[in-house]
GROMACS .gro file of C-alpha atoms in nm:
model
  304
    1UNK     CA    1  11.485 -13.365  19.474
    2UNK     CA    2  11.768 -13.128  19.476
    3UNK     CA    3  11.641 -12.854  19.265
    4UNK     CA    4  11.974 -12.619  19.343
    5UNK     CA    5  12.168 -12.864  19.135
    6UNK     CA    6  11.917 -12.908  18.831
    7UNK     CA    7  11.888 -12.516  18.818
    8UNK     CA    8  12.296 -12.510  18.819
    9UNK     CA    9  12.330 -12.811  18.483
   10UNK     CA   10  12.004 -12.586  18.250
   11UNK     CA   11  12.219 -12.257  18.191
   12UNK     CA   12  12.483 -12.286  17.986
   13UNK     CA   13  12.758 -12.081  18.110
   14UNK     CA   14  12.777 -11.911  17.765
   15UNK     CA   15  12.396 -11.789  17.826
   16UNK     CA   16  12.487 -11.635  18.156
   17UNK     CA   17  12.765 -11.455  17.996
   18UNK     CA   18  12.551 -11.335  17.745
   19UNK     CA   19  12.306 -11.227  18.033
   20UNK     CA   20  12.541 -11.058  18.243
   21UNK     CA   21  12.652 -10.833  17.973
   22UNK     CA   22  12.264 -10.724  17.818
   23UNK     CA   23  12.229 -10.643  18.229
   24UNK     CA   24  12.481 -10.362  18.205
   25UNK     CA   25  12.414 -10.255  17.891
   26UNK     CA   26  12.020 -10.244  17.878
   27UNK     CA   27  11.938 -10.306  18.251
   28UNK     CA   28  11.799 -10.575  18.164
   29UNK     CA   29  11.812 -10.968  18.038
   30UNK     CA   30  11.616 -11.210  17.974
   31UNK     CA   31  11.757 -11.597  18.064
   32UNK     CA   32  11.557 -11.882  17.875
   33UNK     CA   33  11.561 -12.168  17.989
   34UNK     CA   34  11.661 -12.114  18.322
   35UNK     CA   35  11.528 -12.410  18.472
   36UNK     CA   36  11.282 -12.665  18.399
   37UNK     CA   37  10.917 -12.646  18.358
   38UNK     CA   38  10.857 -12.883  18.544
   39UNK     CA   39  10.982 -12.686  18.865
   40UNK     CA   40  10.764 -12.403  18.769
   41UNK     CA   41  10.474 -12.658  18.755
   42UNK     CA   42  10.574 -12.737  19.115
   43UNK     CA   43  10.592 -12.455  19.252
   44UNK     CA   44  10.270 -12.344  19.136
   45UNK     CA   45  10.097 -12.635  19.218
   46UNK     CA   46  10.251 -12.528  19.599
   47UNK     CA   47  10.083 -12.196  19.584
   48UNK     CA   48   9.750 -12.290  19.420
   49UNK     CA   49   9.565 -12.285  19.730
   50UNK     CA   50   9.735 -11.954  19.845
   51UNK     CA   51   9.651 -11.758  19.556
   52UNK     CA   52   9.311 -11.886  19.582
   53UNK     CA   53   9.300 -11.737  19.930
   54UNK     CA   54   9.503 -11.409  19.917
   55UNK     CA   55   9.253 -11.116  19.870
   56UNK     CA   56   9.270 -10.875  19.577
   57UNK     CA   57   9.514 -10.598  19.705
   58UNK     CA   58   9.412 -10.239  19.800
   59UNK     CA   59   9.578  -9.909  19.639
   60UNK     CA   60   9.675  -9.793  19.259
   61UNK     CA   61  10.001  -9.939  19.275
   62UNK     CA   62   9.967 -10.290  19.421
   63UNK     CA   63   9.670 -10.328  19.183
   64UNK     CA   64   9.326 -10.383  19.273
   65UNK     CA   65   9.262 -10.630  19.000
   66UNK     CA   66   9.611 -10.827  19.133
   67UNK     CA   67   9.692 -11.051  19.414
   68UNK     CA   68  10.009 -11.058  19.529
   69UNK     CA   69  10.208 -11.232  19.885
   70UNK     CA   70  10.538 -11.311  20.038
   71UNK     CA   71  10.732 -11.556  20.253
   72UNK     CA   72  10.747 -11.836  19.964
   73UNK     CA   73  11.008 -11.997  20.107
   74UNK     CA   74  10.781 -12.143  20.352
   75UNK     CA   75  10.487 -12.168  20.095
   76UNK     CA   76  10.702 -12.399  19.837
   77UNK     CA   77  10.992 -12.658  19.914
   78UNK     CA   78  11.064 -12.572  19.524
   79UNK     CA   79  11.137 -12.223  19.613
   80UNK     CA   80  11.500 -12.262  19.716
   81UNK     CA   81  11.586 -12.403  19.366
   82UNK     CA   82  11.492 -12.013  19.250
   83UNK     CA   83  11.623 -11.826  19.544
   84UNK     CA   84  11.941 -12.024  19.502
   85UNK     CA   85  11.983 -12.023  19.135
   86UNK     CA   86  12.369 -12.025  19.076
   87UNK     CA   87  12.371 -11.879  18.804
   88UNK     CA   88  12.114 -11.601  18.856
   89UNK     CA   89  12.308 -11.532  19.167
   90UNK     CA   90  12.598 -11.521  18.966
   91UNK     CA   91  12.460 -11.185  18.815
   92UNK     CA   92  12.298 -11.047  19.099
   93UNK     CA   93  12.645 -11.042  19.298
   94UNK     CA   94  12.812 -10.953  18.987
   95UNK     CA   95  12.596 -10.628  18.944
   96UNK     CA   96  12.584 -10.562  19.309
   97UNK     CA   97  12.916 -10.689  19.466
   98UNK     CA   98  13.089 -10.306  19.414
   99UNK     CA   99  12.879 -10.158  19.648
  100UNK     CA  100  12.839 -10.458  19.949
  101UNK     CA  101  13.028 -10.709  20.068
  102UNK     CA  102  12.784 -10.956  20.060
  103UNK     CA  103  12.409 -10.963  19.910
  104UNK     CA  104  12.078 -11.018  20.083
  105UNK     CA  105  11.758 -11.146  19.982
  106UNK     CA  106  11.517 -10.865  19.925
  107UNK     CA  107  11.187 -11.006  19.835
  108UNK     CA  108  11.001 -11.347  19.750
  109UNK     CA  109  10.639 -11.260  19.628
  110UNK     CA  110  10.382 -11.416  19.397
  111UNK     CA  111  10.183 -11.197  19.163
  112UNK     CA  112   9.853 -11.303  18.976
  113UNK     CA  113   9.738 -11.046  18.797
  114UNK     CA  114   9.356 -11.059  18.663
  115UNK     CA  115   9.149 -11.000  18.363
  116UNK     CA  116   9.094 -10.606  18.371
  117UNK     CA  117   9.379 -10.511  18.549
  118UNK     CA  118   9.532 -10.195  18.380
  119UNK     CA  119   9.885 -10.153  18.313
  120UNK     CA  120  10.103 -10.082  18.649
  121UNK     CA  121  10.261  -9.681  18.692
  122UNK     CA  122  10.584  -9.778  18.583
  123UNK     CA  123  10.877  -9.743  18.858
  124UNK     CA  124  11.189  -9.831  18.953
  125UNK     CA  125  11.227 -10.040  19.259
  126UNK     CA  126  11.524  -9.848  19.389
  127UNK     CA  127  11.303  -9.570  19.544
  128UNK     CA  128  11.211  -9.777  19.827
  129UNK     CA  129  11.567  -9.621  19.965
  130UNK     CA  130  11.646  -9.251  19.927
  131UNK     CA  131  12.009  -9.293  19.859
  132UNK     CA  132  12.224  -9.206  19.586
  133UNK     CA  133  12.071  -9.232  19.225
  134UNK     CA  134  12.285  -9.292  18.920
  135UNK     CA  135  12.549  -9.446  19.024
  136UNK     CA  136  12.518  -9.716  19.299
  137UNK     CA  137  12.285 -10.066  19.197
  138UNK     CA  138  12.083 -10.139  19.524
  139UNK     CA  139  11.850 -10.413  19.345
  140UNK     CA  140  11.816 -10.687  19.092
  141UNK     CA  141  11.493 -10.844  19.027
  142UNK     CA  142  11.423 -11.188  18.908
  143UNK     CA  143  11.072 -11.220  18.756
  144UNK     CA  144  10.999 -11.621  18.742
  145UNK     CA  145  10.649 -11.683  18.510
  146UNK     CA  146  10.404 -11.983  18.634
  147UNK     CA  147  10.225 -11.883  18.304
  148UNK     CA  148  10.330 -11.780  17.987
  149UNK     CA  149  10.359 -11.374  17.930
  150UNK     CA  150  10.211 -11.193  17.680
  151UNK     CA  151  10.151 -10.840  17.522
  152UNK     CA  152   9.740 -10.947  17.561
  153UNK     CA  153   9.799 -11.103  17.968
  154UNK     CA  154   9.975 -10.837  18.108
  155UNK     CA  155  10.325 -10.921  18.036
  156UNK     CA  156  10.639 -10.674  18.226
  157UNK     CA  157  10.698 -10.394  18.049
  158UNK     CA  158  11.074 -10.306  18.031
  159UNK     CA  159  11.236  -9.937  17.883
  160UNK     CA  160  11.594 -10.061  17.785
  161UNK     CA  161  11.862  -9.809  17.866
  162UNK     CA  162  11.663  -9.673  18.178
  163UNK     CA  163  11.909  -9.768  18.465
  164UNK     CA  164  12.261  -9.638  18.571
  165UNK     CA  165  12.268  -9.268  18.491
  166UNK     CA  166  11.946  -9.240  18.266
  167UNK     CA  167  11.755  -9.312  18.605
  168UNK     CA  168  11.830  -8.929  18.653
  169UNK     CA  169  11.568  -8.879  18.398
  170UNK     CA  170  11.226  -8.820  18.485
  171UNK     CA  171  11.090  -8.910  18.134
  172UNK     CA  172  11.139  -9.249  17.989
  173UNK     CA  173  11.377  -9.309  17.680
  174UNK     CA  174  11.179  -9.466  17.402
  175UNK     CA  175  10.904  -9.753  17.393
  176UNK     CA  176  10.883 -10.001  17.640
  177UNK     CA  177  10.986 -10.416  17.575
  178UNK     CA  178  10.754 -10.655  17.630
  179UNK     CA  179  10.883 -10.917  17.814
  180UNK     CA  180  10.733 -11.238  17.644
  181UNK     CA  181  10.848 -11.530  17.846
  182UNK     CA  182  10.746 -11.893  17.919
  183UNK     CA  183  10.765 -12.091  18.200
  184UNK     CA  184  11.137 -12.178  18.314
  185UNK     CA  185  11.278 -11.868  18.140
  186UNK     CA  186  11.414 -11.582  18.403
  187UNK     CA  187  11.366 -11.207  18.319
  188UNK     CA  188  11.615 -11.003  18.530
  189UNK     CA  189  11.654 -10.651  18.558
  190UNK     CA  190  11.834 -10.391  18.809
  191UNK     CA  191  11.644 -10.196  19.052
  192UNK     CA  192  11.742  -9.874  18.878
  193UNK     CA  193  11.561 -10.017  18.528
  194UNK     CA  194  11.221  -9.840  18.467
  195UNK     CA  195  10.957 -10.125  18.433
  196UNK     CA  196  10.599 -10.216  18.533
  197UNK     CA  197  10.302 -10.442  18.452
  198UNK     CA  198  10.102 -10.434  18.141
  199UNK     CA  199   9.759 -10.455  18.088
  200UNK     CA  200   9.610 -10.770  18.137
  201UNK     CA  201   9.349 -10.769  17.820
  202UNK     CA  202   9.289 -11.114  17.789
  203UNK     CA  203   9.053 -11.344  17.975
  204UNK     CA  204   9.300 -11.556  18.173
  205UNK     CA  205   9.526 -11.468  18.473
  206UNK     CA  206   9.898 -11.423  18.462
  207UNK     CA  207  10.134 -11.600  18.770
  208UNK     CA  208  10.453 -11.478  18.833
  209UNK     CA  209  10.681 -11.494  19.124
  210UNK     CA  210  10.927 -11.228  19.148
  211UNK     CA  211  11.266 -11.274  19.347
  212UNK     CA  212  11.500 -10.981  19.403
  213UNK     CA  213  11.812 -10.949  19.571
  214UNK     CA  214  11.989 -10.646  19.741
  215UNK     CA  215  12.252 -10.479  19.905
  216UNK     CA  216  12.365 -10.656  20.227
  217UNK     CA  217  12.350 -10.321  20.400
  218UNK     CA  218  12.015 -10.253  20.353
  219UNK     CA  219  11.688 -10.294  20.478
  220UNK     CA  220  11.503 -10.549  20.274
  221UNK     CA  221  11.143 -10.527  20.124
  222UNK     CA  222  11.031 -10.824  20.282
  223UNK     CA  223  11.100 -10.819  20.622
  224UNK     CA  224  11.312 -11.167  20.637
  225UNK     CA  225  11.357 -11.206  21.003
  226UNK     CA  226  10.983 -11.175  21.047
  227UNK     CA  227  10.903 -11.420  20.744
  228UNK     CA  228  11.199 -11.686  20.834
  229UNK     CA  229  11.246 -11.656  21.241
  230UNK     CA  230  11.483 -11.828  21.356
  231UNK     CA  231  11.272 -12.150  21.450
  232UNK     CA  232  11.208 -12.183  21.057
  233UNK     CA  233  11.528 -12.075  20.935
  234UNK     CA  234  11.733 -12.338  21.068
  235UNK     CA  235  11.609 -12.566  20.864
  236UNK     CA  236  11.725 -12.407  20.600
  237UNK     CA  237  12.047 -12.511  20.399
  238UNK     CA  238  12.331 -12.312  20.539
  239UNK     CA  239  12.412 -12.082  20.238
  240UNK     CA  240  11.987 -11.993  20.220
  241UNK     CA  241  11.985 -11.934  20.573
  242UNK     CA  242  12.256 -11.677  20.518
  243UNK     CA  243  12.069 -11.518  20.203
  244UNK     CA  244  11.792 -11.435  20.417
  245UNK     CA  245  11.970 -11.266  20.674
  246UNK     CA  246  12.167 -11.475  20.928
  247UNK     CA  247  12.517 -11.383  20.862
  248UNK     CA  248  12.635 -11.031  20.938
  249UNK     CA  249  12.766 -10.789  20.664
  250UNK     CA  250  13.140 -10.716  20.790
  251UNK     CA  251  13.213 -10.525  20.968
  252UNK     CA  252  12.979 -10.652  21.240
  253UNK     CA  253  12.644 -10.532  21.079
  254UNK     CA  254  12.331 -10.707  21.172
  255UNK     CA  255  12.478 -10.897  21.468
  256UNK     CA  256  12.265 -11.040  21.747
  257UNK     CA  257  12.461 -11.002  22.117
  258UNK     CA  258  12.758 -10.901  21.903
  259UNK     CA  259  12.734 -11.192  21.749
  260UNK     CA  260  12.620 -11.422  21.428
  261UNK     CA  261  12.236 -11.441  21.425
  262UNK     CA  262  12.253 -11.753  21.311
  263UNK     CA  263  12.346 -11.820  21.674
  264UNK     CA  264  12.002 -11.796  21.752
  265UNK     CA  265  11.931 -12.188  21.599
  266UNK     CA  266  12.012 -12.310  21.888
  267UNK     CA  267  11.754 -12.052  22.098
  268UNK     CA  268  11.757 -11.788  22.287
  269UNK     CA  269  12.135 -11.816  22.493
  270UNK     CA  270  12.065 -11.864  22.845
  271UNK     CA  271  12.373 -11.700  22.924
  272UNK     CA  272  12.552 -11.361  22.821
  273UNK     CA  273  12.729 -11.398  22.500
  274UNK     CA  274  13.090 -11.246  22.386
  275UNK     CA  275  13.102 -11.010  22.122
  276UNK     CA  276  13.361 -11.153  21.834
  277UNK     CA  277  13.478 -10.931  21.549
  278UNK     CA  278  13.357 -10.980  21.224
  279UNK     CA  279  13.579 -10.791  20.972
  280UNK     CA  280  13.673 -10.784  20.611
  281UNK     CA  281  14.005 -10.931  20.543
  282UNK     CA  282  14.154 -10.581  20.502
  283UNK     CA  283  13.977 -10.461  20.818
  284UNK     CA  284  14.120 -10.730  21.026
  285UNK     CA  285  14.494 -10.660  20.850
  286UNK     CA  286  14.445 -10.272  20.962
  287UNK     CA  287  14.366 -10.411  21.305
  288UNK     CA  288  14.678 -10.635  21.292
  289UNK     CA  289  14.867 -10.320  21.248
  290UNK     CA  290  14.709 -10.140  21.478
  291UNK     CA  291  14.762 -10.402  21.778
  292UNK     CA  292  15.091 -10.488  21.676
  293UNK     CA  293  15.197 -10.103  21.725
  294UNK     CA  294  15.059 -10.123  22.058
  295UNK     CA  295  15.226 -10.384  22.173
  296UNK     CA  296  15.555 -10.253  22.047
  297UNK     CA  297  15.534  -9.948  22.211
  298UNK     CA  298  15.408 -10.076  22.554
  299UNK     CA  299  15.722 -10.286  22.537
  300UNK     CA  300  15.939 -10.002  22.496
  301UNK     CA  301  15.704  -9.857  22.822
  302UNK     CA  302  15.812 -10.127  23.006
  303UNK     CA  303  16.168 -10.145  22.928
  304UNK     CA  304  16.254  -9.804  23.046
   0.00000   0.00000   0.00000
């Protein structure tokens, strides 16, 4: 079943315009509808065993009433039709495309959050890099139920008008939103947006899967080369493959003997590779120039 395509016919392009702009003006949007139920069922069904062996997690933040883990790619062959949403990565280059010049998968993790748990210390995800607040987007999450979220299971809490600029603020603006969702609808917010967790009060778990996206230049969460090495990742579709780090962000970041890692599919070269450029378009015109003036002026050189 190609789950890519189904994902691409259930959102109306309307509804991701609609999306696009409640992400820049609130930080955050909520897509219903996104896919099919019936893929969430899947993929849950894929990760039943999983959750039932992950541990409860250790520390205040992770939650120790919460079980969360990564590398779902591998866990679910449902995932892809999430990762590779269209129009979910429609937004996230959209929000993020001013600042790289091509995205990168941050993160795949599922969370099941127990009975008891208390409401998460609310946070913005951008702090895992201590660059520039306020103005640059490094991050836009993708929170994917398995169950339905409510006020009583723990549902995400969102503070609207939290990102860009008002991430300056230490003190949140206003109440939180509850982000009451069902499976197949998307909740996505930037990694600037102040969010977290609630309190799960009722007697039932709450599944989610959250997958996030970031800047091309920067180290990911989820170490990808470590969760997808190269003897995993090429079996992956070309364009996934590339999301999860086998491609190099021009110019010539991320390379692997100077070269594509995606080299690597075929194993470990046997012999010393070339280095080949891998510019932007106006990096390789600039280097046109550049070469051109050489040449022109050794020719003068040589006709003296």
């Amino acid at each position: 079943m190609d789950t890519t395509h189904i994902a691409a016919r259930h959102v109306p392009a309307a509804a991701s315009g609609h999306a696009a702009a409640a992400l820049t003006e609130r930080g955050y949007a909520i897509v219903r509808g996104a896919v099919p139920a019936s893929l969430i069922a899947q993929v849950e069904a894929d990760l039943e065993e999983r959750f039932a062996a992950t541990p409860f997690c250790q520390g205040g933040f992770y939650g120790e009433r919460t079980k969360r883990f990564g590398r779902l790619l591998i866990r679910s062959p449902h995932m892809a039709g999430l990762v590779m949403h269209p129009a979910i990565l429609a937004l996230a280059a959209a929000a993020l495309g001013p600042w790289c010049e091509r995205i990168q998968l941050n993160l795949t993790q599922a969370i099941e959050l127990h009975p008891g748990a208390p409401a998460q210390f609310p946070h913005r995800d951008q702090d895992m890099w201590a660059g520039e607040t306020g103005r640059t987007e490094y991050l836009v999450n993708v929170m994917w139920p398995l169950s339905s979220f409510t006020e009583d299971n723990g549902a995400t809490l969102i503070w609207p008008g939290s990102h860009g600029a008002a991430a300056l603020s230490e003190a949140p603006a206003g109440e939180p939103v509850v982000a009451q969702v069902d499976p197949g609808d998307a909740i996505v917010f930037l990694g600037s947006t102040l969010h977290g967790a609630g309190a799960n009060r009722s007697g039932r778990v709450r599944r989610g899967i959250i997958v996030s996206y970031c800047l091309g230049w920067l180290k990911p969460y989820e170490n990808q080369w470590l969760a997808y090495p190269p003897d995993v990742a090429r079996r992956f579709p070309p364009e996934l493959a590339a999301l999860v780090g086998y491609a190099q962000h021009r110019p010539n970041l991320g390379n692997f003997e100077g070269q594509c890692p995606s080299v690597l599919f075929d194993g470990y070269p046997d012999e010393p590779l070339a280095a080949i450029d891998a510019l932007r378009p106006d990096q390789a015109a600039l280097l046109a120039e550049h070469l051109a003036a050489q040449r022109k002026a050794h020719a003068s050189e040589d006709a003296r």
